[in-house]
């Protein structure tokens, strides 16, 4: 299977493609993506040149949070298919040389999970309630939530239940939507059951697990009030000593899990989704007996600015190199505005879905920058993540009608935050009008696609050498030819303001122009550029891959 040529584990340099299954491809013609649809498009992914896929949750779920509300961790949502479809995805992906990571959501279950239903039924003080955080309320008659914790989706992190006798009763904790009650990881029953869940999927052949909301999993004893400072928002990138985020005991769970993963062959991997306040804190999740890699949120958040990007690249490498962990790079996901839209706005930095929301986006500018950003990301040392549709240069769909929006953020903020549906619109595969081959003609996909996507289908872009798809294919092929750029030393070259210029050993030089003037590239061979050079010079908001020959220094003119 694909990966480094030097025998080191595949995940150290892998480019992983994120599949959001409901929006990828509809195989059974009901308007929702599914596993038969995914199977049918695996050859597309192999041809694209990625090393594997990360599949967002595919488990049974009431879909209160797009599948991140799981009601059975050992099965497949009927909307997506069956366990044998999942086995077929694994088998066929592996036959094509693609690795498969799935998405484990251990911080919470669905409120329809049998454990939660049993906890409601069993009442206060029962062992069933021990699996979650049930507490009495404060104030007269327990009308106030047990503490001041907030939910990532807005409002209090507590919801009150009606007890079996019909009276208002205890409260339960949900750091995300009320339909996602937090599990109590101090309860041995929870720990033991998840050991078995890990084995269940490793035995079926998954190559790894992405761990959703990893820092949320343990809470400070006694559940003390949090000090959120002036901003009553879920800004975990800024929290240093928070009682429900990045609490030390969380690492015990990952040590336990690592011991399980290490009993399997084939370099199984854990990827942490850990949005924490510093790279040092993130590094703790990546100690040799914990997780293998992590998403790089500071990189995803960075504005389109040379100095900001240089700084986050330097900090990332300075954190990870000494601990022997590969860096990863990511530009978008199912949680953030699509890159093309973000880079076309005045506010190019975006982590909170509200950042830049409502600002006009210049799609041509955003596309140009997103193409340059792709060449930058794929030239950096380590692994990378590409979110489905990023390779087509899809924009966010910001004008979805209110009545189709499903994100709990939209619902829980009373429409103040539009949420993440705009980056989850189904993929346009072919044809000149919706559903663009996502579903059979005449079937309406679960979210409507814009008519303007006719030029952005995989089919249209496949036959266009200048398309974003062709650029990704070319870059990924070159990356392969260059051995995944595996562990080649990274070094900055001297460059003028607004220009990023670095080498990967003798194999590749990458120049990214975020300055104000075209950049002279010298005489070395240009292997690939995000847009055509003009008189041998690299235009603004463009990037080039060059075969270093020792001549030519990038200078702004
Ligand atoms: C992070 C996931 O990426 C996001 O989609 C989800 O809403 C939260 N975790 C809660 O599971």
PDB file of N, CA and C in Angstrom, residues 104 106-107 185 191 198 210-218 246-262 270-274 284-292:
ATOM      1  N   UNK A 104     -14.251   8.210  15.353  1.00  0.00           N
ATOM      2  CA  UNK A 104     -14.847   7.769  16.613  1.00  0.00           C
ATOM      3  C   UNK A 104     -15.269   9.004  17.422  1.00  0.00           C
ATOM      4  N   UNK A 106     -16.136   9.695  20.974  1.00  0.00           N
ATOM      5  CA  UNK A 106     -16.246   9.105  22.306  1.00  0.00           C
ATOM      6  C   UNK A 106     -16.682  10.066  23.408  1.00  0.00           C
ATOM      7  N   UNK A 107     -16.705  11.363  23.144  1.00  0.00           N
ATOM      8  CA  UNK A 107     -17.064  12.286  24.232  1.00  0.00           C
ATOM      9  C   UNK A 107     -18.527  12.184  24.602  1.00  0.00           C
ATOM     10  N   UNK A 185     -16.205   9.388  31.512  1.00  0.00           N
ATOM     11  CA  UNK A 185     -15.092   8.476  31.262  1.00  0.00           C
ATOM     12  C   UNK A 185     -14.427   7.971  32.545  1.00  0.00           C
ATOM     13  N   UNK A 191     -15.349   2.878  29.900  1.00  0.00           N
ATOM     14  CA  UNK A 191     -13.992   2.534  29.450  1.00  0.00           C
ATOM     15  C   UNK A 191     -13.955   1.153  28.797  1.00  0.00           C
ATOM     16  N   UNK A 198     -13.113  -0.264  19.920  1.00  0.00           N
ATOM     17  CA  UNK A 198     -11.856  -0.141  19.167  1.00  0.00           C
ATOM     18  C   UNK A 198     -11.519  -1.464  18.486  1.00  0.00           C
ATOM     19  N   UNK A 210      -9.959   8.560  13.888  1.00  0.00           N
ATOM     20  CA  UNK A 210      -9.882   9.975  14.261  1.00  0.00           C
ATOM     21  C   UNK A 210     -10.695  10.112  15.533  1.00  0.00           C
ATOM     22  N   UNK A 211     -10.126  10.758  16.529  1.00  0.00           N
ATOM     23  CA  UNK A 211     -10.806  10.864  17.817  1.00  0.00           C
ATOM     24  C   UNK A 211     -11.433  12.248  17.932  1.00  0.00           C
ATOM     25  N   UNK A 212     -12.754  12.259  17.833  1.00  0.00           N
ATOM     26  CA  UNK A 212     -13.516  13.502  17.855  1.00  0.00           C
ATOM     27  C   UNK A 212     -13.459  14.153  19.240  1.00  0.00           C
ATOM     28  N   UNK A 213     -13.285  15.464  19.240  1.00  0.00           N
ATOM     29  CA  UNK A 213     -13.364  16.267  20.471  1.00  0.00           C
ATOM     30  C   UNK A 213     -12.549  15.647  21.607  1.00  0.00           C
ATOM     31  N   UNK A 214     -11.339  15.198  21.301  1.00  0.00           N
ATOM     32  CA  UNK A 214     -10.527  14.480  22.294  1.00  0.00           C
ATOM     33  C   UNK A 214     -10.380  15.235  23.625  1.00  0.00           C
ATOM     34  N   UNK A 215     -10.118  16.538  23.628  1.00  0.00           N
ATOM     35  CA  UNK A 215      -9.876  17.204  24.921  1.00  0.00           C
ATOM     36  C   UNK A 215     -11.125  17.340  25.791  1.00  0.00           C
ATOM     37  N   UNK A 216     -12.287  17.021  25.219  1.00  0.00           N
ATOM     38  CA  UNK A 216     -13.527  17.179  25.996  1.00  0.00           C
ATOM     39  C   UNK A 216     -13.766  16.019  26.943  1.00  0.00           C
ATOM     40  N   UNK A 217     -13.006  14.915  26.770  1.00  0.00           N
ATOM     41  CA  UNK A 217     -13.446  13.650  27.347  1.00  0.00           C
ATOM     42  C   UNK A 217     -13.364  13.543  28.866  1.00  0.00           C
ATOM     43  N   UNK A 218     -12.551  14.372  29.506  1.00  0.00           N
ATOM     44  CA  UNK A 218     -12.543  14.313  30.978  1.00  0.00           C
ATOM     45  C   UNK A 218     -12.856  15.694  31.550  1.00  0.00           C
ATOM     46  N   UNK A 246      -9.442  19.746  27.986  1.00  0.00           N
ATOM     47  CA  UNK A 246      -8.010  19.478  28.094  1.00  0.00           C
ATOM     48  C   UNK A 246      -7.597  19.234  29.553  1.00  0.00           C
ATOM     49  N   UNK A 247      -8.412  18.493  30.269  1.00  0.00           N
ATOM     50  CA  UNK A 247      -8.137  18.153  31.671  1.00  0.00           C
ATOM     51  C   UNK A 247      -7.195  16.938  31.684  1.00  0.00           C
ATOM     52  N   UNK A 248      -6.158  17.035  32.496  1.00  0.00           N
ATOM     53  CA  UNK A 248      -5.025  16.104  32.477  1.00  0.00           C
ATOM     54  C   UNK A 248      -5.389  14.608  32.340  1.00  0.00           C
ATOM     55  N   UNK A 249      -6.406  14.170  33.072  1.00  0.00           N
ATOM     56  CA  UNK A 249      -6.717  12.715  33.083  1.00  0.00           C
ATOM     57  C   UNK A 249      -7.073  12.165  31.708  1.00  0.00           C
ATOM     58  N   UNK A 250      -7.357  13.058  30.755  1.00  0.00           N
ATOM     59  CA  UNK A 250      -7.733  12.578  29.425  1.00  0.00           C
ATOM     60  C   UNK A 250      -6.623  11.692  28.842  1.00  0.00           C
ATOM     61  N   UNK A 251      -5.393  11.988  29.238  1.00  0.00           N
ATOM     62  CA  UNK A 251      -4.269  11.247  28.656  1.00  0.00           C
ATOM     63  C   UNK A 251      -4.252   9.782  29.090  1.00  0.00           C
ATOM     64  N   UNK A 252      -4.824   9.495  30.255  1.00  0.00           N
ATOM     65  CA  UNK A 252      -4.870   8.082  30.691  1.00  0.00           C
ATOM     66  C   UNK A 252      -5.686   7.249  29.695  1.00  0.00           C
ATOM     67  N   UNK A 253      -6.746   7.855  29.169  1.00  0.00           N
ATOM     68  CA  UNK A 253      -7.597   7.106  28.226  1.00  0.00           C
ATOM     69  C   UNK A 253      -6.807   6.781  26.964  1.00  0.00           C
ATOM     70  N   UNK A 254      -6.052   7.777  26.480  1.00  0.00           N
ATOM     71  CA  UNK A 254      -5.340   7.527  25.226  1.00  0.00           C
ATOM     72  C   UNK A 254      -4.204   6.532  25.412  1.00  0.00           C
ATOM     73  N   UNK A 255      -3.615   6.503  26.599  1.00  0.00           N
ATOM     74  CA  UNK A 255      -2.575   5.480  26.853  1.00  0.00           C
ATOM     75  C   UNK A 255      -3.195   4.085  26.799  1.00  0.00           C
ATOM     76  N   UNK A 256      -4.350   3.974  27.371  1.00  0.00           N
ATOM     77  CA  UNK A 256      -5.061   2.687  27.369  1.00  0.00           C
ATOM     78  C   UNK A 256      -5.365   2.269  25.920  1.00  0.00           C
ATOM     79  N   UNK A 257      -5.807   3.226  25.127  1.00  0.00           N
ATOM     80  CA  UNK A 257      -6.170   2.915  23.740  1.00  0.00           C
ATOM     81  C   UNK A 257      -4.938   2.573  22.896  1.00  0.00           C
ATOM     82  N   UNK A 258      -3.854   3.294  23.159  1.00  0.00           N
ATOM     83  CA  UNK A 258      -2.642   3.036  22.379  1.00  0.00           C
ATOM     84  C   UNK A 258      -2.175   1.604  22.602  1.00  0.00           C
ATOM     85  N   UNK A 259      -2.299   1.154  23.854  1.00  0.00           N
ATOM     86  CA  UNK A 259      -1.882  -0.223  24.151  1.00  0.00           C
ATOM     87  C   UNK A 259      -2.720  -1.205  23.326  1.00  0.00           C
ATOM     88  N   UNK A 260      -3.979  -0.887  23.108  1.00  0.00           N
ATOM     89  CA  UNK A 260      -4.825  -1.774  22.285  1.00  0.00           C
ATOM     90  C   UNK A 260      -4.373  -1.709  20.829  1.00  0.00           C
ATOM     91  N   UNK A 261      -4.207  -0.492  20.303  1.00  0.00           N
ATOM     92  CA  UNK A 261      -3.818  -0.346  18.889  1.00  0.00           C
ATOM     93  C   UNK A 261      -2.500  -1.064  18.614  1.00  0.00           C
ATOM     94  N   UNK A 262      -1.588  -1.013  19.592  1.00  0.00           N
ATOM     95  CA  UNK A 262      -0.265  -1.605  19.388  1.00  0.00           C
ATOM     96  C   UNK A 262      -0.297  -3.129  19.318  1.00  0.00           C
ATOM     97  N   UNK A 270      -3.959   6.630  15.414  1.00  0.00           N
ATOM     98  CA  UNK A 270      -4.947   7.507  16.047  1.00  0.00           C
ATOM     99  C   UNK A 270      -4.645   8.945  15.634  1.00  0.00           C
ATOM    100  N   UNK A 271      -5.661   9.648  15.210  1.00  0.00           N
ATOM    101  CA  UNK A 271      -5.522  11.063  14.860  1.00  0.00           C
ATOM    102  C   UNK A 271      -6.370  11.865  15.840  1.00  0.00           C
ATOM    103  N   UNK A 272      -5.734  12.779  16.540  1.00  0.00           N
ATOM    104  CA  UNK A 272      -6.471  13.556  17.551  1.00  0.00           C
ATOM    105  C   UNK A 272      -7.123  14.782  16.939  1.00  0.00           C
ATOM    106  N   UNK A 273      -8.420  14.925  17.188  1.00  0.00           N
ATOM    107  CA  UNK A 273      -9.033  16.228  16.946  1.00  0.00           C
ATOM    108  C   UNK A 273      -8.955  16.947  18.286  1.00  0.00           C
ATOM    109  N   UNK A 274      -7.919  17.728  18.448  1.00  0.00           N
ATOM    110  CA  UNK A 274      -7.664  18.354  19.747  1.00  0.00           C
ATOM    111  C   UNK A 274      -7.428  19.846  19.547  1.00  0.00           C
ATOM    112  N   UNK A 284       1.311  16.998  23.985  1.00  0.00           N
ATOM    113  CA  UNK A 284       1.070  16.008  25.047  1.00  0.00           C
ATOM    114  C   UNK A 284       0.193  14.850  24.556  1.00  0.00           C
ATOM    115  N   UNK A 285      -0.695  15.158  23.612  1.00  0.00           N
ATOM    116  CA  UNK A 285      -1.544  14.095  23.059  1.00  0.00           C
ATOM    117  C   UNK A 285      -0.739  13.146  22.167  1.00  0.00           C
ATOM    118  N   UNK A 286       0.478  13.596  21.824  1.00  0.00           N
ATOM    119  CA  UNK A 286       1.259  12.861  20.830  1.00  0.00           C
ATOM    120  C   UNK A 286       2.486  12.219  21.442  1.00  0.00           C
ATOM    121  N   UNK A 287       2.450  12.022  22.762  1.00  0.00           N
ATOM    122  CA  UNK A 287       3.566  11.325  23.400  1.00  0.00           C
ATOM    123  C   UNK A 287       3.604   9.892  22.881  1.00  0.00           C
ATOM    124  N   UNK A 288       4.762   9.242  22.967  1.00  0.00           N
ATOM    125  CA  UNK A 288       4.931   7.944  22.291  1.00  0.00           C
ATOM    126  C   UNK A 288       3.899   6.896  22.682  1.00  0.00           C
ATOM    127  N   UNK A 289       3.277   7.054  23.863  1.00  0.00           N
ATOM    128  CA  UNK A 289       2.286   6.045  24.251  1.00  0.00           C
ATOM    129  C   UNK A 289       0.862   6.578  24.163  1.00  0.00           C
ATOM    130  N   UNK A 290       0.662   7.656  23.387  1.00  0.00           N
ATOM    131  CA  UNK A 290      -0.697   8.181  23.205  1.00  0.00           C
ATOM    132  C   UNK A 290      -1.059   8.149  21.713  1.00  0.00           C
ATOM    133  N   UNK A 291      -1.467   9.274  21.154  1.00  0.00           N
ATOM    134  CA  UNK A 291      -1.901   9.257  19.765  1.00  0.00           C
ATOM    135  C   UNK A 291      -0.721   9.469  18.811  1.00  0.00           C
ATOM    136  N   UNK A 292      -0.969   9.149  17.539  1.00  0.00           N
ATOM    137  CA  UNK A 292       0.129   9.220  16.573  1.00  0.00           C
ATOM    138  C   UNK A 292       0.239  10.590  15.919  1.00  0.00           C
TER     139      UNK A 292
END
